[in-house]
mmCIF file of C-alpha atoms (C1' of nucleotides) in Angstrom:
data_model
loop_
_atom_site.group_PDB
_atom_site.id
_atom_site.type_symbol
_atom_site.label_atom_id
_atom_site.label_comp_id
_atom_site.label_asym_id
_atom_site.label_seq_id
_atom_site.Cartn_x
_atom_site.Cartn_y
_atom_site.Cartn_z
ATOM 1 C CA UNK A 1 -30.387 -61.355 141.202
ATOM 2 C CA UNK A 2 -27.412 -63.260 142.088
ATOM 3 C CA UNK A 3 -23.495 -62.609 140.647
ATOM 4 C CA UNK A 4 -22.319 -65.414 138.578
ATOM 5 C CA UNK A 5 -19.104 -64.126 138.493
ATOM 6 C CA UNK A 6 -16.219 -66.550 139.806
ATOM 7 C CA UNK A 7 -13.440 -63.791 140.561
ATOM 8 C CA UNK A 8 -10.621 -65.104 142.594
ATOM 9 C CA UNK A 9 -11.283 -63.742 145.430
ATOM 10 C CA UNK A 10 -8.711 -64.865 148.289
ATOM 11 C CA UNK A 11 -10.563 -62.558 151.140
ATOM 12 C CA UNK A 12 -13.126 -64.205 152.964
ATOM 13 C CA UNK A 13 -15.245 -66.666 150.753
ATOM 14 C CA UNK A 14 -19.101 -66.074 150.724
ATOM 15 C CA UNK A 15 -21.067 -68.755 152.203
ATOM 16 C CA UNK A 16 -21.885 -70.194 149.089
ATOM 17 C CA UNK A 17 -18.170 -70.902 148.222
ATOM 18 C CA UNK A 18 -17.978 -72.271 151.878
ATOM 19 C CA UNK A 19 -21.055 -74.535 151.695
ATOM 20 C CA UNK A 20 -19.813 -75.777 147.676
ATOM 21 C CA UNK A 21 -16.303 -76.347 148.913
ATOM 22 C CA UNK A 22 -17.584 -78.448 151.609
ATOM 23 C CA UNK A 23 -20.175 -80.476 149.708
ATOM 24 C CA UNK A 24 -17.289 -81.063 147.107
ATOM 25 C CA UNK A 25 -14.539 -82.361 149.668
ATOM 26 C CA UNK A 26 -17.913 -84.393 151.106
ATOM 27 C CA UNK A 27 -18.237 -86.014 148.007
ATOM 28 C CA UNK A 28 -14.803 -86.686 147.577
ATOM 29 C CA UNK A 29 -14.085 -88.085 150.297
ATOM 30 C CA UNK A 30 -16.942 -90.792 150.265
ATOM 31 C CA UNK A 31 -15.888 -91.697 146.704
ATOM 32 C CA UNK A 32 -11.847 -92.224 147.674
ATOM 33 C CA UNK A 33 -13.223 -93.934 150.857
ATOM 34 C CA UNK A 34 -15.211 -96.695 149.118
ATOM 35 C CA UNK A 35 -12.529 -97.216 146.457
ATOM 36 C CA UNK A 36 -9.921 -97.927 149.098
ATOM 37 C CA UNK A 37 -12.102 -99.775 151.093
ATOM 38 C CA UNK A 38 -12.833 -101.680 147.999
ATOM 39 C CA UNK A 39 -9.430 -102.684 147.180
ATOM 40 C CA UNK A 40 -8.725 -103.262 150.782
ATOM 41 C CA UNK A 41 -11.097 -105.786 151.068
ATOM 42 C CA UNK A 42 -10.599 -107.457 147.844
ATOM 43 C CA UNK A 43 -7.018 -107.678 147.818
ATOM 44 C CA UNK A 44 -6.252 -107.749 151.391
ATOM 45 C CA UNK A 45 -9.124 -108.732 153.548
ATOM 46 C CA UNK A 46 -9.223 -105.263 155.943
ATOM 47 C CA UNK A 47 -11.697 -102.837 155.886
ATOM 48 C CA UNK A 48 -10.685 -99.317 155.661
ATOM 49 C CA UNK A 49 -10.981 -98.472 159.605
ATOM 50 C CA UNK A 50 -8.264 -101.807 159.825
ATOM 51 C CA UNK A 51 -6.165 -100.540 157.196
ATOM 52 C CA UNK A 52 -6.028 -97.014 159.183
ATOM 53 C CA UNK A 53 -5.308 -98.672 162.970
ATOM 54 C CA UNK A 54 -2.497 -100.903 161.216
ATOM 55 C CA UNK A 55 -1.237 -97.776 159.067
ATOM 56 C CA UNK A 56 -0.970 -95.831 163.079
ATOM 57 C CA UNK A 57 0.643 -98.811 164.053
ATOM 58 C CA UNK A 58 2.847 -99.365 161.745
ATOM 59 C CA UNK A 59 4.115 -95.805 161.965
ATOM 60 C CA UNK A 60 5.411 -95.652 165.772
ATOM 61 C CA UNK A 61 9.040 -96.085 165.904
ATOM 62 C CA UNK A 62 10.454 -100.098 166.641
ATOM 63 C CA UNK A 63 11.506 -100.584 170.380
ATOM 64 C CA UNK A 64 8.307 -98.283 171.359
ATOM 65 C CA UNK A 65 5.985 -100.418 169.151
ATOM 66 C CA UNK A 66 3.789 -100.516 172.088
ATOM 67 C CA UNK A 67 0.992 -98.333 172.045
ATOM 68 C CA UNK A 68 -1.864 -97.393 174.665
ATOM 69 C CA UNK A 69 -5.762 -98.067 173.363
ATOM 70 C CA UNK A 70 -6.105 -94.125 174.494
ATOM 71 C CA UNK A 71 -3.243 -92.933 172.572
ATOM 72 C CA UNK A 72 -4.377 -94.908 169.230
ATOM 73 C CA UNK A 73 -7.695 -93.679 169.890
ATOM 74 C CA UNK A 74 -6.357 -90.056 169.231
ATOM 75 C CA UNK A 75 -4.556 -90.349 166.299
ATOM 76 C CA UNK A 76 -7.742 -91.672 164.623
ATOM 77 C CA UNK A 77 -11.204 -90.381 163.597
ATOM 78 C CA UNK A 78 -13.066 -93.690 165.540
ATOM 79 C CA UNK A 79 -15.092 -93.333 168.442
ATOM 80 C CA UNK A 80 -13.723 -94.848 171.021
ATOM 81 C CA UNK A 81 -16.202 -98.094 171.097
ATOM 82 C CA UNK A 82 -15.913 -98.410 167.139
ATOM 83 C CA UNK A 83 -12.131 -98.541 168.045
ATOM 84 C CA UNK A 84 -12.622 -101.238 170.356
ATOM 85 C CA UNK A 85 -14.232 -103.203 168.219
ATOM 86 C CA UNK A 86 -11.912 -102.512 165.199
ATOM 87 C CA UNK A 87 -9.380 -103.535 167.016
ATOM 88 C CA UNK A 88 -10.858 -106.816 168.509
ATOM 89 C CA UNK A 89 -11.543 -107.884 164.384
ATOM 90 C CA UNK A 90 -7.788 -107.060 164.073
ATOM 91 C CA UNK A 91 -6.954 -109.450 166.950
ATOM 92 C CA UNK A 92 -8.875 -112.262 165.986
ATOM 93 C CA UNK A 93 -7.489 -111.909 162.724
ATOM 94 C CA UNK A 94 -4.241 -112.405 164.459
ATOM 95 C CA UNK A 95 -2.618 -108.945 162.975
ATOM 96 C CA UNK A 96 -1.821 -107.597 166.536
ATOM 97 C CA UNK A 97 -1.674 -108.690 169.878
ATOM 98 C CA UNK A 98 -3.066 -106.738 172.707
ATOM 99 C CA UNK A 99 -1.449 -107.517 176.540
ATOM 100 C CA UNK A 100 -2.604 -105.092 179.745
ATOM 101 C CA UNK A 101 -0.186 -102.494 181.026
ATOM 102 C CA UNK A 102 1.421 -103.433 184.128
ATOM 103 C CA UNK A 103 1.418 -99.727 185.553
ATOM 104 C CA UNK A 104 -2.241 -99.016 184.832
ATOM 105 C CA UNK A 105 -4.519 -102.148 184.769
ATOM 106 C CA UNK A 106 -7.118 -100.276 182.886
ATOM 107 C CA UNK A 107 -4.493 -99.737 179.556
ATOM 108 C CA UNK A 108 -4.739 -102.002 177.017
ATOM 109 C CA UNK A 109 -1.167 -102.361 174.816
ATOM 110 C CA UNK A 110 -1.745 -103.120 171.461
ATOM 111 C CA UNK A 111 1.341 -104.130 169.376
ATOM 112 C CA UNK A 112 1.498 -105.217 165.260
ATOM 113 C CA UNK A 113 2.358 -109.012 165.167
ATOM 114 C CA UNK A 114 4.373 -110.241 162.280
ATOM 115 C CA UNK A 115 1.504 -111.280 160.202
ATOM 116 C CA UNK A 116 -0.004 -107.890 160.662
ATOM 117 C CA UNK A 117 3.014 -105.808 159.978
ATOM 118 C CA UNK A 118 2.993 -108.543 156.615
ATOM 119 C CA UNK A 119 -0.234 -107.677 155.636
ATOM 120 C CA UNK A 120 -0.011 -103.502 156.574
ATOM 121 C CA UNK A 121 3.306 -103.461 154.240
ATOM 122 C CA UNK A 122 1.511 -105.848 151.828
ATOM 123 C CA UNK A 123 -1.952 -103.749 151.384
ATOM 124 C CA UNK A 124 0.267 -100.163 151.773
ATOM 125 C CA UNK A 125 1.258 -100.309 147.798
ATOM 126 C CA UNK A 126 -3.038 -101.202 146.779
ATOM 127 C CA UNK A 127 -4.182 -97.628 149.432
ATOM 128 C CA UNK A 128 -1.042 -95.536 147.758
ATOM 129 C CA UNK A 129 -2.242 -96.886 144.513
ATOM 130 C CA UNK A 130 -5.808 -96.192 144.859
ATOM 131 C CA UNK A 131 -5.078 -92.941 146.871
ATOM 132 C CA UNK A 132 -3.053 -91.631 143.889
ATOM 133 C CA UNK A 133 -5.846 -93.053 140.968
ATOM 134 C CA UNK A 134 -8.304 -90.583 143.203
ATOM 135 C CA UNK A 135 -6.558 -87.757 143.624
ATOM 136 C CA UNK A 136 -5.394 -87.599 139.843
ATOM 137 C CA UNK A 137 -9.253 -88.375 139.441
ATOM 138 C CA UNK A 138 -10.057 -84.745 141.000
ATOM 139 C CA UNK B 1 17.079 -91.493 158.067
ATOM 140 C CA UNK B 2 14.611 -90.063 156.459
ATOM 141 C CA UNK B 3 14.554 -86.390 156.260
ATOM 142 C CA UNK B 4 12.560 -84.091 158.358
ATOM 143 C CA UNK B 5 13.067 -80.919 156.593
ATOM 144 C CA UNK B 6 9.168 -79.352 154.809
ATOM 145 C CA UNK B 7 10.690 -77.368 152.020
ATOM 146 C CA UNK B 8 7.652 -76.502 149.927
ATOM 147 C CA UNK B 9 7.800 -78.797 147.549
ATOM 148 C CA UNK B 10 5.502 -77.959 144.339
ATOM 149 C CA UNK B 11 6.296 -80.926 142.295
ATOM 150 C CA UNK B 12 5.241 -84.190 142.732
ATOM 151 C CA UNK B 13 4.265 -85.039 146.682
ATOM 152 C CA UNK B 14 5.732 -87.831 148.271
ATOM 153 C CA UNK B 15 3.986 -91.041 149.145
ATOM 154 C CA UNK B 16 4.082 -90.328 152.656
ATOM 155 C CA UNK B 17 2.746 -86.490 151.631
ATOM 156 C CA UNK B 18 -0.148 -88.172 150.017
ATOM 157 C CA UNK B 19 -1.028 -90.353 152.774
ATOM 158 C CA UNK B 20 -0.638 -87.756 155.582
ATOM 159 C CA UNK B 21 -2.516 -85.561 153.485
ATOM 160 C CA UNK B 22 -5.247 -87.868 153.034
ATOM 161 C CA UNK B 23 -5.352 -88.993 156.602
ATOM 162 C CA UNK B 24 -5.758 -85.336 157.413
ATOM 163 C CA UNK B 25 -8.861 -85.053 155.551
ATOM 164 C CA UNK B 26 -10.248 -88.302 156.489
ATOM 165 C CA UNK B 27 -10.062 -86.941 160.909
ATOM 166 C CA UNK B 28 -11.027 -83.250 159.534
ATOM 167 C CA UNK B 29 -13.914 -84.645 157.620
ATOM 168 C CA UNK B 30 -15.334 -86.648 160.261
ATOM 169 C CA UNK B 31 -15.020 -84.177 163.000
ATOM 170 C CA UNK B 32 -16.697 -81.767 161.213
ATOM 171 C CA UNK B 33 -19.078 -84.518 159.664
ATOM 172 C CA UNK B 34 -20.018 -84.925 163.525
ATOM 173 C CA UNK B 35 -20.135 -81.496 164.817
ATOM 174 C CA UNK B 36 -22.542 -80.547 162.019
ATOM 175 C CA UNK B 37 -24.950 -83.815 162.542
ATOM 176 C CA UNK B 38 -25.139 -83.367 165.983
ATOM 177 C CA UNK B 39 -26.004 -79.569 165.705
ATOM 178 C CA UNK B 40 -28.144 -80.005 163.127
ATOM 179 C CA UNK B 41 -30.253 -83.232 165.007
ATOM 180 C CA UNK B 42 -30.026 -81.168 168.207
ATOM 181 C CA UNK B 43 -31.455 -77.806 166.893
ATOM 182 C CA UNK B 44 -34.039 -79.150 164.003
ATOM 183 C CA UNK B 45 -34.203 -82.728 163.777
ATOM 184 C CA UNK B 46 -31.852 -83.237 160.860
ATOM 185 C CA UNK B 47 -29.549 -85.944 160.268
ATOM 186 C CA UNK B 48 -26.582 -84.511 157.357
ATOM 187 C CA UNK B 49 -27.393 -86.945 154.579
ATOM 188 C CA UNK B 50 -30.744 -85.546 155.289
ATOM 189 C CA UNK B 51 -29.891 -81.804 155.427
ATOM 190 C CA UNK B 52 -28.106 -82.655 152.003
ATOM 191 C CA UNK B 53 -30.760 -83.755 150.243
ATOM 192 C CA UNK B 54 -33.035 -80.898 151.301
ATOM 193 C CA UNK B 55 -30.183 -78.886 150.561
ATOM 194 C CA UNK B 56 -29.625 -80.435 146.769
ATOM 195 C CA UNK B 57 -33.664 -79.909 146.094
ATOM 196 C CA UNK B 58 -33.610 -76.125 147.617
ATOM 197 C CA UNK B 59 -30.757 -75.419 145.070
ATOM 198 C CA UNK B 60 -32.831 -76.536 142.045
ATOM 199 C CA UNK B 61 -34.827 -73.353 139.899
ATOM 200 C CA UNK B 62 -38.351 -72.434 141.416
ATOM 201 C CA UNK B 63 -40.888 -74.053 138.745
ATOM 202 C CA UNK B 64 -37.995 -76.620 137.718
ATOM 203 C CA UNK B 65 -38.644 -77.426 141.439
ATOM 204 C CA UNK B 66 -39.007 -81.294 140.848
ATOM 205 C CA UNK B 67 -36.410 -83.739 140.471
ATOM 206 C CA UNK B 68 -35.542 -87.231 139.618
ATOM 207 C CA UNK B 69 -34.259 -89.841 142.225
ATOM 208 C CA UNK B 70 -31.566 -90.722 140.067
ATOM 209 C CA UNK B 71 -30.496 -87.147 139.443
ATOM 210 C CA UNK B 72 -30.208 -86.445 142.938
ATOM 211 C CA UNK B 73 -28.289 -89.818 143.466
ATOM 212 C CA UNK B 74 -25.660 -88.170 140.666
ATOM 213 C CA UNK B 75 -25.690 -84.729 143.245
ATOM 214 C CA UNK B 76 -25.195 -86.546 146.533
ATOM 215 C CA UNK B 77 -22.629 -89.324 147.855
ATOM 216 C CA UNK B 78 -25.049 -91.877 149.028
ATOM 217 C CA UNK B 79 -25.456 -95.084 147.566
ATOM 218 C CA UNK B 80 -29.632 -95.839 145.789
ATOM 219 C CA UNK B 81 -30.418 -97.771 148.664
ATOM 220 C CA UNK B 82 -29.609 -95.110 151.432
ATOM 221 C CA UNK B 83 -30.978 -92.242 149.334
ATOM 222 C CA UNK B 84 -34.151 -93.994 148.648
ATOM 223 C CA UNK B 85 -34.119 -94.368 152.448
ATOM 224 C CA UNK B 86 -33.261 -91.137 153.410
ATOM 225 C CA UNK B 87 -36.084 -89.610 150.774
ATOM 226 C CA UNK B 88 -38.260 -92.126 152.718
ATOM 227 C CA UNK B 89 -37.420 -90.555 155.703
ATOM 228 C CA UNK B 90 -37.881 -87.138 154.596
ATOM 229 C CA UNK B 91 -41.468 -88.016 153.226
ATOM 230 C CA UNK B 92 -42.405 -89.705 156.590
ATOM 231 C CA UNK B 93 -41.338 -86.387 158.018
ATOM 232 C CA UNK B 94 -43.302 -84.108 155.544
ATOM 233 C CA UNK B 95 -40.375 -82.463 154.297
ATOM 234 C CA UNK B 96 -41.193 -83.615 150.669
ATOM 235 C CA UNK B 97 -43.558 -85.545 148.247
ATOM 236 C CA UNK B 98 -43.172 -87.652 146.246
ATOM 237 C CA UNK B 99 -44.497 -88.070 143.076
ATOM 238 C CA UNK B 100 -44.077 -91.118 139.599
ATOM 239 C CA UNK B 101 -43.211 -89.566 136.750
ATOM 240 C CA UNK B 102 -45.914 -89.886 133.952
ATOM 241 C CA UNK B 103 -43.510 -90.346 131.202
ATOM 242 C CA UNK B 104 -41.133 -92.712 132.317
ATOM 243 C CA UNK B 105 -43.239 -94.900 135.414
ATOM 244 C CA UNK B 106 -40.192 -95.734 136.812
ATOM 245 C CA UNK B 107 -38.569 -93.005 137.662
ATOM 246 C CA UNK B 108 -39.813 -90.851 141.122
ATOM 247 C CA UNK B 109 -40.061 -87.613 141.139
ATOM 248 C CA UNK B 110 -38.744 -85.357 144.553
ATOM 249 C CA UNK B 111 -39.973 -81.883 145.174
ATOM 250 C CA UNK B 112 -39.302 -79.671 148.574
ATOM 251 C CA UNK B 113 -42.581 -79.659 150.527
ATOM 252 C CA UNK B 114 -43.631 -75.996 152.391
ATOM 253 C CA UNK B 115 -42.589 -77.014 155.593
ATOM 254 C CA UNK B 116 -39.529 -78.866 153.577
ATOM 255 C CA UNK B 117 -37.610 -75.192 152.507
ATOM 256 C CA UNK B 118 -39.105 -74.101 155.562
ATOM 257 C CA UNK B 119 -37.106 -76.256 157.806
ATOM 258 C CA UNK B 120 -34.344 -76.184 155.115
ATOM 259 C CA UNK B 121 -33.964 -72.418 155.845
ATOM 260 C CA UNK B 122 -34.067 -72.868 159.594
ATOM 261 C CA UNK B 123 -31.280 -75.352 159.257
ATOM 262 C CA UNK B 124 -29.251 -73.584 157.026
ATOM 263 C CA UNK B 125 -27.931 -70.733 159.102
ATOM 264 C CA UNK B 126 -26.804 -73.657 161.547
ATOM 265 C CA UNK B 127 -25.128 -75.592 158.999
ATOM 266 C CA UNK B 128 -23.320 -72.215 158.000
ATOM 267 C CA UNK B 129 -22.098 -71.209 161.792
ATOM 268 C CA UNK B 130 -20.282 -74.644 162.481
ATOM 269 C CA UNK B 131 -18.880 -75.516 159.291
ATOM 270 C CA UNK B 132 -17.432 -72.179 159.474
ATOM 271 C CA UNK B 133 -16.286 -72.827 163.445
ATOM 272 C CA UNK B 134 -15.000 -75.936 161.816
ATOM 273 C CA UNK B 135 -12.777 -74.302 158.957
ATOM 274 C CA UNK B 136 -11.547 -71.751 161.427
ATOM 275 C CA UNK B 137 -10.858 -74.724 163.941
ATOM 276 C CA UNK B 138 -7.802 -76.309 161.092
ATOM 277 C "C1'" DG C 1 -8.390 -94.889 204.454
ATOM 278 C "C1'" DA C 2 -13.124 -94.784 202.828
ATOM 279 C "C1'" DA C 3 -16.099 -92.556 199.662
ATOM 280 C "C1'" DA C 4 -16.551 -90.095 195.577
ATOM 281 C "C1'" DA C 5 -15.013 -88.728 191.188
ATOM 282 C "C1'" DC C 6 -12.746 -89.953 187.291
ATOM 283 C "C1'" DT C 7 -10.526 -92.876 183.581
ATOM 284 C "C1'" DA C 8 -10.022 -96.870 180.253
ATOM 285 C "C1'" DC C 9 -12.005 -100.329 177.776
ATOM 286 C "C1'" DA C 10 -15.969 -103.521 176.514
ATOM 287 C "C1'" DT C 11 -20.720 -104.260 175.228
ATOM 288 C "C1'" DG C 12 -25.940 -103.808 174.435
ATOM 289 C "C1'" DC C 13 -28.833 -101.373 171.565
ATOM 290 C "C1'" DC C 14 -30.197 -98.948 167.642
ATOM 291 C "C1'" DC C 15 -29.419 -96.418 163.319
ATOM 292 C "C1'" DT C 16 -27.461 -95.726 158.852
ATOM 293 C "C1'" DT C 17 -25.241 -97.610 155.095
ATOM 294 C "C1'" DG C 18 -23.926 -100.701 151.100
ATOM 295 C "C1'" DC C 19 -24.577 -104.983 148.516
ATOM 296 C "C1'" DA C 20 -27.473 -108.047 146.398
ATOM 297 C "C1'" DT C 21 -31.851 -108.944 144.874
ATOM 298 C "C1'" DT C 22 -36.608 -108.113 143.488
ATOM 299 C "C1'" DG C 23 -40.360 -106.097 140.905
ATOM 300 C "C1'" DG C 24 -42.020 -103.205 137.713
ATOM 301 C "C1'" DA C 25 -41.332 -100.262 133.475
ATOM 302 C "C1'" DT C 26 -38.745 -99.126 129.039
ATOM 303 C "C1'" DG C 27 -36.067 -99.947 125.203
ATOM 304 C "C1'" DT C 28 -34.232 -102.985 121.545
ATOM 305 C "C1'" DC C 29 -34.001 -106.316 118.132
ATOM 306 C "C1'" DA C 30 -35.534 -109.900 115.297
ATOM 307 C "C1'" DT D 1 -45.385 -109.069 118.698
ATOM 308 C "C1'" DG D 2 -42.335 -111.585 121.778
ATOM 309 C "C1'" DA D 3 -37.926 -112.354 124.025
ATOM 310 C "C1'" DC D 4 -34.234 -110.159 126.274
ATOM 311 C "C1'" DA D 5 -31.396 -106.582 128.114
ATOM 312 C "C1'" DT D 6 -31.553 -102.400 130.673
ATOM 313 C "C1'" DC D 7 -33.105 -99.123 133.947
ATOM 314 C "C1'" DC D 8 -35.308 -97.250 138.331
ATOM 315 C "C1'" DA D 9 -36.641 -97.654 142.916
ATOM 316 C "C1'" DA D 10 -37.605 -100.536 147.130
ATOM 317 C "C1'" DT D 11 -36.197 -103.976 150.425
ATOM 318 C "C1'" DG D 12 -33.853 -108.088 153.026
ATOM 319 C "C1'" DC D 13 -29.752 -108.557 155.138
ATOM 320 C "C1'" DA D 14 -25.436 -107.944 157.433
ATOM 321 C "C1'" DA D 15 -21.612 -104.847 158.659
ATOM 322 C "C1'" DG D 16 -19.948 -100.851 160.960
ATOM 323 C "C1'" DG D 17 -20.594 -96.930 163.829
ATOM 324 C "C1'" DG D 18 -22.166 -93.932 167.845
ATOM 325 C "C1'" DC D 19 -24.456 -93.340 172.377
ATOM 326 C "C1'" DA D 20 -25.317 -94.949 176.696
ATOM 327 C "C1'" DT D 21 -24.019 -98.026 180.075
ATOM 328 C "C1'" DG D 22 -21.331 -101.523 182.631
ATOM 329 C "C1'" DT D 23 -17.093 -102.989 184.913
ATOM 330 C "C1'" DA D 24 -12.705 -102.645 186.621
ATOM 331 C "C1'" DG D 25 -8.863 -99.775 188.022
ATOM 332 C "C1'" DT D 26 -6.991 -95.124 189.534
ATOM 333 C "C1'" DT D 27 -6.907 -90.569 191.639
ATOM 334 C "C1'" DT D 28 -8.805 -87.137 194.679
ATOM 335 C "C1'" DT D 29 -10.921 -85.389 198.669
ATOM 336 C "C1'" DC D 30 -11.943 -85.053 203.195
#
DNA sequence: GAAAACTACATGCCCTTGCATTGGATGTCA
DNA sequence: TGACATCCAATGCAAGGGCATGTAGTTTTC
């Protein structure tokens, strides 16, 4: 027979509470992640992957906007083909604009154009929206 | 200039709080979502939406052992198509039957085969080790 | 400096998933 | 009873993702 009681215990959770917690966050996270890409795609036209490569993109500092396929790669949670081809449907969307680095002829560049920093600051206030409608949700 | 200082704030988080958070738990997520599908395919054959539903229909009550489609849908973050695939799956594999309901002829009922728990409780103690590598790896 | 090892990105192939639809079964209302 | 809405599960289809591989460029090793 098995304890039902929930004390707060903040030493090392049983593998139950481990297993639940992780289930719960599993859930979670594939709810919030098809309501953002949901409004993504309805109000903007990216998927949720797009949204994330323009959200890294958006974020390195102007003057270094530049930023190495690798390098992008890392700060995401794509495999590095899915990132390839996420950022091929940017750039035939014309949102950025990739150009081979001079120094390495294997680097790819890949910069935000206007019309994708547009739509990044245009679809930012739908995630935030959507982001905060989840986590009050939970 | 924004400010770099991380008092701990308790009151409301920041935009930029809420999206770092949440991009935080979208790489964790994955990684770990990875580690534990390729452990669990490597060592029993498993994929993890698979492992969850075997996992969902071990947690049920012996004797209450059966279960609807739909009320495993309601446990699990797969859309009906995928989990009626996945079940599908499982069946082909032997890991559980599948049986109508008499009552209501539309409904399907899902119960944990022998060799079902059996590989359930093979998997289990692999699904335990990483996630726990995994929460000891943030 | 030539061969081998390694790195970066693209692509073929296959699998899983979600959406939309279908088909069958129930429930409802007149 | 008959018409209609609803519900459950299965399936056609297309999108997105990962693995393995291909290709080109770079570094290392001898």
């Amino acid at each position: 027979m098995q304890s039902h009681v929930n004390l707060p215990v903040m030493g090392e959770p049983t593998d139950v509470e481990v297993c639940d917690q992780w289930c719960a966050t599993l859930r979670a996270v594939h709810v919030t992640s098809a309501a953002l890409e949901h409004a993504l795609e309805a109000e903007h036209g990216l998927g949720l992957s797009e949204f994330q490569v323009l959200l890294v993109l958006a974020g390195v500092e102007p003057g270094r906007a530049k930023m190495r396929l690798k390098d992008l790669e890392a700060k995401m949670y794509l495999s590095q083909s899915a990132l390839s081809r996420t950022v091929a449907r940017l750039h035939d969307a014309g949102l950025l604009t990739r150009a081979a680095c001079e120094l390495d002829r294997r680097a790819l560049f890949v910069e935000l154009s206007e019309s994708g920093r547009k739509r990044y600051e245009d679809a930012l206030p739908t995630h935030m929206r959507v982001l905060r409608e989840q986590v009050a949700a939970v």
